[in-house]
Amino acid sequence: MTKTAYERRWLILFVILAAECMDLLDSTIVNVAAPAIHSDLHTSSTGLQWIVGGYALAISVGLMTGGRLGDIFGRRQMFILGAAGFTMSSVLCGVAPNTWSLIVFRLLQGALGATMLPQGFGVIREVFGDEATQAFAIFGPVIGSAAVFGPIVGGALVDWNLGGSGWRLVFFVNAPIGIAAVIGAWRLLPKTPPARQERLDLLGAFLSCAASLLLVYPLIEGREQHWPAWMYVMMAGSVALYAAFGLQQRARSRAGADPLVLPSVFSHRGYSAGLLVLLVFFSGMGGLLLTASVFFQLGQGFSPIHAGLSFMPMSAGMAIGAGLSGAILGPKFGRLVIQGGGIVTIAGWLLVIQQVHGAGNVSSVDLIPGLLLAGLGMGLVVAPLFDVVLASVTDEETGSASGLLNAGQQLAGAIGVAVLGTIFFSALGHVGFHAAFNRTLWVEIGSLVVMVVLSGLLPRYAREPGAEAGAKPVHESTTLEPITT
């Protein structure tokens, strides 16, 4: 055991898990609460997209900067600050008097979440030392359980309507969890100095933030404002700012300063393709959760708890798929599992389309096969995706590359809410709930086809730590040759 293995490390893990679950719950239960927010605050469909997607956007643009702040000021300090701020902003969301204040508080909540979340992984590696793999083995199932029960908890809290609180309880529930996390972090997390002196890349943070905002804003607002020309200019400006960010990061790296993203990661074809695969895949997941919740509650008249329970087959399928893929299939078949998972997900959504087709009432029981199959496919993709993509980069690039993948996952969620939400709500006034939801599902199927094709550019396998980029895992059978595309 190394010297960095702390005596109270398992209690520290519990604190980190509490904070991570708080974020994950907020990413799922708000989707179920969206129709109740719409009814209570008279929130427009665009407002709902901002409430859900704005949170993911704020996290995505702040994650890499949040990680750097931990390096500069210390992980313990930034974790406590982020957890306390996240808890406070959750309460502010719960007391928001109108839509615009709720959007602002959600953006604040996301920004503070981006300060809190990156510190947890670093703290786990620091306090567990050689036992870090055991900690992360527990990490996965707990986070997976939060994802499974998030929609159910959200629906139950809205239906409970304690003291007439309605949807507000989904934010207030963070208060006791957050307070416990702050107290636990204050008492348990080690007081260690930063590993090395760094300077925060403020210009890089500004460019990445501005570029993401210029992309997501018109995607959400365009439908309501009838797509004026200046919105297309904004999206073109987003591309220009992303390019400027890349050039600025390259210049900073050449000057010997610490960039937010190592430019060399994009020299690996597999990593660049993997980032695109991740963006396409997670954008569909983020957008469908919102549109499905609206369809279930406003289109089919489901109660919030009924809507939450309707997601159970998909969540269960994800848990099963991730377990199979992470423990058995992923190490043996590598990227083939990702491609197969995409195909299984497509089959699941086709079954859902078959059930939703028409204008009659949709039964949750009838949707079980399709949602279970779609969830199974998602789980098959999610478990090995990051490891396979990171097989493209060197060990020195892994930290920067993984940070960008995490930020990209959150940005994808915001883009998915913007794009699929816009498609759904645009169709709603013309063709009704059933056809609008089916149209959204067809777009998702098209994006999954693109993902499956792009996955052929990924490395064949994940790799063992210390192996060269693109190397086959040392435990992999040398006789196994996976099918390639």
Coordinates of C-alpha atoms in Angstrom, one line a residue:
M1 CA 0.0 0.0 0.0
T2 CA 1.3 3.4 -0.9
K3 CA 1.8 6.3 1.5
T4 CA -1.2 8.1 -0.1
A5 CA -3.7 5.5 1.1
Y6 CA -5.6 7.4 3.9
E7 CA -7.1 5.6 6.9
R8 CA -10.5 7.3 6.3
R9 CA -10.4 6.9 2.6
W10 CA -13.7 5.0 2.4
L11 CA -15.6 7.7 4.2
I12 CA -14.0 10.2 1.8
L13 CA -15.3 8.1 -1.1
F14 CA -18.8 8.3 0.4
V15 CA -18.5 12.1 0.5
I16 CA -17.4 12.3 -3.1
L17 CA -20.2 9.9 -4.2
A18 CA -22.8 12.1 -2.4
A19 CA -21.7 15.1 -4.5
E20 CA -21.6 13.2 -7.7
C21 CA -25.0 11.7 -7.1
M22 CA -26.4 15.2 -6.4
D23 CA -25.3 16.3 -9.8
L24 CA -26.6 13.2 -11.6
L25 CA -29.9 13.4 -9.9
D26 CA -30.2 17.1 -11.0
S27 CA -29.4 16.0 -14.5
T28 CA -32.3 13.5 -14.6
I29 CA -35.1 14.5 -12.2
V30 CA -35.6 17.9 -13.7
N31 CA -36.7 16.3 -17.0
V32 CA -39.6 14.6 -15.2
A33 CA -40.4 17.9 -13.4
A34 CA -40.4 19.9 -16.6
P35 CA -44.1 19.7 -17.4
A36 CA -44.9 20.7 -13.8
I37 CA -42.6 23.7 -14.2
H38 CA -44.3 24.6 -17.5
S39 CA -47.7 24.5 -15.8
D40 CA -46.8 26.4 -12.6
L41 CA -44.5 29.2 -14.1
H42 CA -46.2 29.2 -17.5
T43 CA -42.8 28.4 -19.0
S44 CA -42.5 28.3 -22.7
S45 CA -41.0 25.3 -24.5
T46 CA -37.9 27.4 -25.1
G47 CA -37.7 28.2 -21.4
L48 CA -37.8 24.4 -20.6
Q49 CA -34.9 23.8 -23.0
W50 CA -32.9 26.5 -21.2
I51 CA -33.7 25.1 -17.8
V52 CA -32.6 21.6 -18.8
G53 CA -29.9 22.4 -21.4
G54 CA -28.5 25.5 -19.7
Y55 CA -27.4 23.4 -16.8
A56 CA -25.5 21.0 -19.0
L57 CA -24.0 23.9 -21.0
A58 CA -22.7 25.7 -17.8
I59 CA -21.1 22.4 -16.6
S60 CA -19.5 21.8 -20.0
V61 CA -17.8 25.2 -20.4
G62 CA -16.6 25.1 -16.8
L63 CA -15.3 21.6 -16.3
M64 CA -11.8 22.1 -17.6
T65 CA -11.4 25.4 -15.8
G66 CA -12.8 23.8 -12.6
G67 CA -10.1 21.1 -12.9
R68 CA -7.4 23.8 -13.3
L69 CA -8.7 25.7 -10.2
G70 CA -8.2 22.5 -8.2
D71 CA -4.6 22.3 -9.4
I72 CA -4.0 26.0 -8.5
F73 CA -5.8 26.4 -5.2
G74 CA -6.1 22.8 -3.9
R75 CA -8.8 20.2 -4.5
R76 CA -10.2 20.2 -1.0
Q77 CA -10.8 24.0 -1.1
M78 CA -12.5 23.9 -4.5
F79 CA -14.6 20.9 -3.7
I80 CA -16.0 22.5 -0.6
L81 CA -16.6 25.8 -2.4
G82 CA -18.3 24.0 -5.3
A83 CA -20.4 21.8 -3.1
A84 CA -21.5 24.7 -0.9
G85 CA -22.3 26.8 -3.9
F86 CA -24.1 24.0 -5.7
T87 CA -26.3 23.4 -2.6
M88 CA -27.1 27.2 -2.3
S89 CA -28.0 27.5 -6.0
S90 CA -30.2 24.4 -5.7
V91 CA -32.2 26.1 -3.0
L92 CA -32.4 29.3 -5.1
C93 CA -33.8 27.2 -8.0
G94 CA -36.4 25.9 -5.6
V95 CA -37.6 29.3 -4.6
A96 CA -37.3 30.9 -8.1
P97 CA -40.4 33.1 -8.6
N98 CA -40.4 32.9 -12.5
T99 CA -38.8 31.3 -15.5
W100 CA -36.0 33.7 -16.0
S101 CA -34.8 33.5 -12.5
L102 CA -34.9 29.7 -12.6
I103 CA -32.8 29.7 -15.8
V104 CA -30.2 32.0 -14.2
F105 CA -30.0 29.9 -11.0
R106 CA -29.7 26.7 -13.1
L107 CA -26.8 28.3 -15.0
L108 CA -25.2 29.2 -11.7
Q109 CA -25.8 25.7 -10.4
G110 CA -24.1 24.2 -13.4
A111 CA -21.1 26.5 -13.1
L112 CA -20.6 25.6 -9.4
G113 CA -21.1 21.9 -10.3
A114 CA -18.2 22.3 -12.8
T115 CA -16.1 23.6 -9.9
M116 CA -17.1 20.7 -7.6
L117 CA -17.1 17.6 -9.9
P118 CA -13.5 17.6 -11.3
Q119 CA -12.0 17.5 -7.8
G120 CA -13.6 14.2 -6.8
F121 CA -11.6 12.0 -9.2
G122 CA -8.3 13.7 -8.2
V123 CA -9.1 13.3 -4.5
I124 CA -9.9 9.6 -5.0
R125 CA -6.6 8.9 -6.7
E126 CA -4.8 10.9 -4.0
V127 CA -6.3 9.2 -0.9
F128 CA -6.6 5.6 -2.3
G129 CA -3.2 5.2 -4.0
D130 CA -2.9 1.7 -5.3
E131 CA -6.5 0.9 -4.2
A132 CA -7.9 3.5 -6.6
T133 CA -9.3 0.8 -8.9
Q134 CA -11.3 -0.6 -6.1
A135 CA -12.8 2.8 -5.4
F136 CA -13.7 3.4 -9.0
A137 CA -15.3 -0.1 -9.1
I138 CA -17.7 1.0 -6.4
F139 CA -18.1 4.4 -8.1
G140 CA -19.7 3.0 -11.2
P141 CA -22.6 1.0 -9.7
V142 CA -23.5 3.8 -7.3
I143 CA -23.6 6.4 -10.1
G144 CA -25.5 3.9 -12.2
S145 CA -28.1 3.4 -9.5
A146 CA -28.6 7.2 -9.3
A147 CA -29.3 7.3 -13.0
V148 CA -31.8 4.5 -12.7
F149 CA -33.7 5.9 -9.8
G150 CA -33.4 9.6 -10.7
P151 CA -36.6 9.8 -12.9
I152 CA -38.5 7.8 -10.3
V153 CA -37.4 10.0 -7.4
G154 CA -38.2 13.1 -9.5
G155 CA -41.7 11.9 -10.3
A156 CA -42.4 10.9 -6.7
L157 CA -41.2 14.2 -5.4
V158 CA -43.5 16.2 -7.8
D159 CA -46.4 13.9 -7.0
W160 CA -45.8 14.1 -3.3
N161 CA -46.3 17.9 -3.5
L162 CA -45.1 18.3 0.1
G163 CA -46.7 21.5 1.5
G164 CA -47.7 22.5 -2.0
S165 CA -44.1 22.6 -3.2
G166 CA -44.8 20.7 -6.4
W167 CA -41.7 20.7 -8.7
R168 CA -39.7 22.8 -6.2
L169 CA -39.0 19.8 -4.1
V170 CA -36.7 18.3 -6.8
F171 CA -34.3 21.1 -6.0
F172 CA -34.8 21.3 -2.2
V173 CA -33.8 17.6 -1.9
N174 CA -30.2 18.6 -2.7
A175 CA -30.0 20.7 0.5
P176 CA -29.5 17.9 3.1
I177 CA -27.3 15.9 0.7
G178 CA -25.2 19.0 -0.1
I179 CA -24.9 20.1 3.5
A180 CA -23.7 16.6 4.5
A181 CA -21.2 16.6 1.6
V182 CA -19.8 20.0 2.7
I183 CA -19.4 19.0 6.4
G184 CA -17.9 15.6 5.4
A185 CA -15.4 17.3 3.0
W186 CA -14.5 19.9 5.7
R187 CA -13.7 17.2 8.2
L188 CA -12.3 14.4 6.1
L189 CA -10.6 15.6 2.9
P190 CA -6.9 16.0 3.2
K191 CA -5.3 19.4 3.3
T192 CA -2.7 19.0 0.7
P193 CA -0.9 21.8 -1.2
P194 CA -1.3 22.0 -5.0
A195 CA 1.0 19.6 -6.9
R196 CA 2.6 22.4 -8.9
Q197 CA 2.2 26.1 -9.6
E198 CA 0.0 26.9 -12.6
R199 CA -1.7 30.0 -14.0
L200 CA -5.3 29.9 -15.1
D201 CA -5.8 30.2 -18.8
L202 CA -8.5 33.0 -18.7
L203 CA -8.4 33.7 -22.4
G204 CA -8.8 30.0 -23.3
A205 CA -11.7 29.7 -20.8
F206 CA -13.4 32.8 -22.3
L207 CA -13.0 31.6 -25.9
S208 CA -14.4 28.1 -25.2
C209 CA -17.3 29.5 -23.2
A210 CA -18.2 32.1 -25.8
A211 CA -17.9 29.5 -28.6
S212 CA -20.3 27.1 -26.8
L213 CA -22.8 29.8 -26.0
L214 CA -22.8 31.1 -29.6
L215 CA -23.6 27.6 -30.7
V216 CA -26.3 26.6 -28.2
Y217 CA -28.1 30.0 -28.0
P218 CA -29.4 30.1 -31.6
L219 CA -30.3 26.4 -31.5
I220 CA -32.6 27.0 -28.6
E221 CA -33.9 30.4 -29.4
G222 CA -34.1 30.1 -33.2
R223 CA -37.5 28.5 -33.4
E224 CA -39.3 31.0 -31.2
Q225 CA -37.6 34.0 -33.0
H226 CA -38.2 32.5 -36.5
W227 CA -34.5 32.1 -37.3
P228 CA -33.4 35.6 -38.1
A229 CA -30.1 36.0 -40.1
W230 CA -28.1 37.1 -37.1
M231 CA -28.6 33.6 -35.5
Y232 CA -26.8 32.0 -38.4
V233 CA -24.1 34.6 -38.0
M234 CA -23.8 33.5 -34.3
M235 CA -23.4 29.9 -35.3
A236 CA -20.7 30.8 -37.8
G237 CA -19.0 32.9 -35.1
S238 CA -19.1 29.8 -32.9
V239 CA -17.0 27.9 -35.4
A240 CA -14.6 30.8 -35.7
L241 CA -14.2 31.0 -31.9
Y242 CA -13.6 27.3 -31.6
A243 CA -10.8 27.6 -34.2
A244 CA -9.4 30.6 -32.4
F245 CA -9.5 28.6 -29.2
G246 CA -7.5 25.8 -30.9
L247 CA -4.9 28.2 -32.2
Q248 CA -4.6 29.9 -28.8
Q249 CA -4.1 26.6 -27.0
R250 CA -1.4 25.6 -29.5
A251 CA 0.4 28.9 -29.0
R252 CA 0.1 28.6 -25.2
S253 CA 1.5 25.1 -25.3
R254 CA 4.5 26.1 -27.5
A255 CA 5.2 29.0 -25.0
G256 CA 5.5 26.4 -22.2
A257 CA 2.4 27.5 -20.4
D258 CA -0.4 25.1 -19.3
P259 CA -3.2 25.0 -21.8
L260 CA -6.7 23.9 -20.9
V261 CA -6.4 21.2 -23.7
L262 CA -3.2 19.7 -25.0
P263 CA -3.4 20.4 -28.8
S264 CA -1.5 17.2 -29.5
V265 CA -4.6 15.1 -28.6
F266 CA -6.2 16.1 -32.0
S267 CA -3.2 14.7 -33.9
H268 CA -4.6 11.2 -33.2
R269 CA -7.3 10.3 -35.7
G270 CA -9.0 7.9 -33.2
Y271 CA -9.4 10.6 -30.6
S272 CA -10.8 13.2 -32.9
A273 CA -13.3 10.6 -34.3
G274 CA -14.1 9.5 -30.7
L275 CA -14.9 13.0 -29.7
L276 CA -17.4 13.2 -32.6
V277 CA -18.9 9.8 -31.6
L278 CA -19.3 11.0 -28.1
L279 CA -21.0 14.3 -29.2
V280 CA -23.4 12.5 -31.5
F281 CA -24.3 9.8 -29.0
F282 CA -24.8 11.9 -25.8
S283 CA -26.7 14.6 -27.7
G284 CA -29.4 12.1 -28.5
M285 CA -29.6 10.8 -25.0
G286 CA -29.9 14.3 -23.5
G287 CA -32.6 15.4 -26.0
L288 CA -34.8 12.4 -25.8
L289 CA -35.1 12.4 -22.0
L290 CA -36.7 15.8 -22.2
T291 CA -39.0 15.1 -25.1
A292 CA -40.0 11.7 -23.8
S293 CA -41.0 13.2 -20.4
V294 CA -43.1 15.9 -22.1
F295 CA -44.7 13.3 -24.4
F296 CA -45.6 11.1 -21.5
Q297 CA -47.1 13.7 -19.2
L298 CA -48.6 16.4 -21.6
G299 CA -49.2 14.1 -24.5
Q300 CA -50.4 11.0 -22.7
G301 CA -51.6 12.4 -19.4
F302 CA -49.2 10.4 -17.3
S303 CA -48.6 11.6 -13.7
P304 CA -45.0 12.5 -12.9
I305 CA -44.5 9.3 -11.0
H306 CA -46.0 7.3 -13.8
A307 CA -43.7 9.0 -16.3
G308 CA -40.7 8.3 -14.0
L309 CA -41.6 4.6 -13.8
S310 CA -42.0 4.5 -17.5
F311 CA -38.3 5.2 -17.9
M312 CA -37.5 2.2 -15.7
P313 CA -37.1 -0.4 -18.6
M314 CA -34.6 1.9 -20.3
S315 CA -32.6 2.5 -17.1
A316 CA -32.6 -1.2 -16.3
G317 CA -31.4 -2.0 -19.8
M318 CA -28.6 0.5 -19.4
A319 CA -27.5 -1.1 -16.2
I320 CA -27.5 -4.5 -17.8
G321 CA -25.8 -3.4 -20.9
A322 CA -23.1 -1.4 -19.0
G323 CA -22.4 -4.4 -16.8
L324 CA -22.0 -6.8 -19.7
S325 CA -20.0 -4.4 -21.7
G326 CA -17.7 -3.2 -19.0
A327 CA -16.9 -6.6 -17.4
I328 CA -17.0 -9.0 -20.3
L329 CA -17.7 -7.8 -23.9
G330 CA -15.8 -4.5 -23.9
P331 CA -12.3 -6.0 -23.0
K332 CA -12.8 -8.8 -25.6
F333 CA -14.4 -7.1 -28.5
G334 CA -13.5 -3.4 -28.1
R335 CA -15.0 -1.0 -30.6
L336 CA -17.2 -3.7 -32.0
V337 CA -19.3 -3.5 -28.8
I338 CA -19.8 0.2 -29.4
Q339 CA -21.0 -0.4 -32.9
G340 CA -23.2 -3.3 -31.8
G341 CA -24.6 -1.2 -29.0
G342 CA -25.5 1.5 -31.5
I343 CA -27.4 -1.0 -33.7
V344 CA -29.2 -2.4 -30.7
T345 CA -30.3 1.1 -29.7
I346 CA -31.6 1.7 -33.2
A347 CA -33.7 -1.5 -33.0
G348 CA -35.1 -0.4 -29.6
W349 CA -36.2 3.0 -30.9
L350 CA -37.8 1.4 -34.0
L351 CA -39.9 -0.7 -31.6
V352 CA -40.9 2.4 -29.7
I353 CA -41.9 4.2 -33.0
Q354 CA -44.1 1.2 -33.8
Q355 CA -45.9 1.6 -30.5
V356 CA -46.2 5.4 -30.7
H357 CA -47.4 5.4 -34.3
G358 CA -51.0 6.7 -34.6
A359 CA -53.0 8.9 -32.3
G360 CA -54.2 6.5 -29.6
N361 CA -53.1 6.2 -26.0
V362 CA -49.7 4.6 -25.5
S363 CA -49.4 2.1 -22.7
S364 CA -46.2 2.0 -20.6
V365 CA -46.4 -1.8 -20.7
D366 CA -46.3 -1.7 -24.5
L367 CA -43.2 0.4 -24.5
I368 CA -41.2 -1.9 -22.3
P369 CA -39.6 -4.0 -25.0
G370 CA -38.5 -1.0 -27.0
L371 CA -37.2 1.0 -24.1
L372 CA -35.5 -2.0 -22.6
L373 CA -33.7 -2.7 -25.9
A374 CA -32.8 0.9 -26.4
G375 CA -31.4 1.1 -22.9
L376 CA -29.4 -2.1 -23.3
G377 CA -27.8 -0.7 -26.4
M378 CA -26.9 2.6 -24.7
G379 CA -25.3 0.7 -21.8
L380 CA -23.3 -1.4 -24.3
V381 CA -21.9 1.9 -25.8
V382 CA -21.4 3.9 -22.6
A383 CA -19.3 1.4 -20.6
P384 CA -16.3 1.0 -23.0
L385 CA -16.5 4.3 -25.0
F386 CA -14.2 6.5 -22.9
D387 CA -11.6 3.8 -22.5
V388 CA -11.5 2.9 -26.2
V389 CA -11.3 6.5 -27.3
L390 CA -8.5 7.2 -24.8
A391 CA -6.5 4.3 -26.2
S392 CA -5.6 6.7 -29.1
V393 CA -3.6 9.1 -26.9
T394 CA -0.4 8.8 -24.9
D395 CA -0.3 8.5 -21.1
E396 CA 0.9 12.1 -20.9
E397 CA -2.2 13.3 -22.8
T398 CA -4.7 11.2 -20.9
G399 CA -5.6 13.8 -18.3
S400 CA -6.3 16.5 -20.9
A401 CA -8.0 14.1 -23.3
S402 CA -10.4 12.7 -20.6
G403 CA -11.2 16.2 -19.3
L404 CA -12.2 17.3 -22.8
L405 CA -14.3 14.1 -23.2
N406 CA -16.2 14.9 -20.0
A407 CA -16.8 18.5 -21.1
G408 CA -17.9 17.2 -24.5
Q409 CA -20.4 14.9 -22.9
Q410 CA -22.0 17.7 -21.1
L411 CA -22.0 20.0 -24.1
A412 CA -23.6 17.2 -26.2
G413 CA -26.4 17.1 -23.6
A414 CA -27.0 20.8 -24.1
I415 CA -26.9 20.5 -27.9
G416 CA -29.2 17.5 -27.8
V417 CA -31.8 19.4 -25.7
A418 CA -31.6 22.3 -28.1
V419 CA -31.8 20.4 -31.4
L420 CA -34.2 17.5 -30.5
G421 CA -36.3 19.8 -28.3
T422 CA -36.6 22.3 -31.2
I423 CA -37.6 19.5 -33.6
F424 CA -40.1 18.2 -31.2
F425 CA -41.7 21.5 -30.2
S426 CA -41.7 22.8 -33.8
A427 CA -43.6 19.7 -35.0
L428 CA -46.0 19.7 -32.0
G429 CA -48.2 22.6 -33.2
H430 CA -48.7 21.0 -36.6
V431 CA -48.8 17.2 -36.2
G432 CA -49.6 16.5 -32.5
F433 CA -47.7 14.7 -29.8
H434 CA -47.4 11.3 -31.4
A435 CA -46.0 12.4 -34.7
A436 CA -43.8 15.0 -33.1
F437 CA -42.2 12.4 -30.8
N438 CA -41.8 9.9 -33.7
R439 CA -40.1 12.6 -35.7
T440 CA -37.7 13.2 -32.9
L441 CA -37.0 9.5 -32.7
W442 CA -36.3 9.2 -36.4
V443 CA -33.7 12.1 -36.1
E444 CA -32.1 10.2 -33.2
I445 CA -32.0 7.0 -35.3
G446 CA -30.3 8.9 -38.1
S447 CA -27.7 10.3 -35.7
L448 CA -27.1 6.8 -34.3
V449 CA -26.4 5.5 -37.8
V450 CA -23.7 8.3 -38.1
M451 CA -22.3 7.2 -34.8
V452 CA -22.0 3.6 -35.8
V453 CA -20.1 4.6 -39.0
L454 CA -17.8 7.0 -37.2
S455 CA -17.1 4.3 -34.6
G456 CA -15.1 2.4 -37.2
L457 CA -12.4 5.0 -36.9
L458 CA -11.9 4.3 -33.2
P459 CA -9.1 2.2 -31.8
R460 CA -9.9 -1.5 -31.8
Y461 CA -9.5 -1.9 -28.0
A462 CA -8.9 0.0 -24.8
R463 CA -5.4 -0.4 -23.5
E464 CA -3.7 -1.2 -20.3
P465 CA -2.0 1.7 -18.4
G466 CA 1.5 2.3 -19.6
A467 CA 0.9 0.6 -23.0
E468 CA 1.5 2.6 -26.2
A469 CA -1.4 4.4 -27.7
G470 CA -3.5 2.1 -29.8
A471 CA -2.0 -1.1 -28.2
K472 CA -4.1 -4.2 -27.6
P473 CA -4.9 -5.0 -24.0
V474 CA -2.3 -7.4 -22.5
H475 CA -5.0 -9.7 -21.3
E476 CA -6.7 -9.9 -24.7
S477 CA -6.4 -13.2 -26.6
T478 CA -4.0 -12.9 -29.5
T479 CA -6.3 -15.1 -31.6
L480 CA -9.3 -12.8 -31.4
E481 CA -9.8 -10.6 -34.4
P482 CA -12.8 -8.4 -34.2
I483 CA -14.9 -7.5 -37.2
T484 CA -14.1 -4.0 -38.5
T485 CA -16.0 -1.5 -40.5

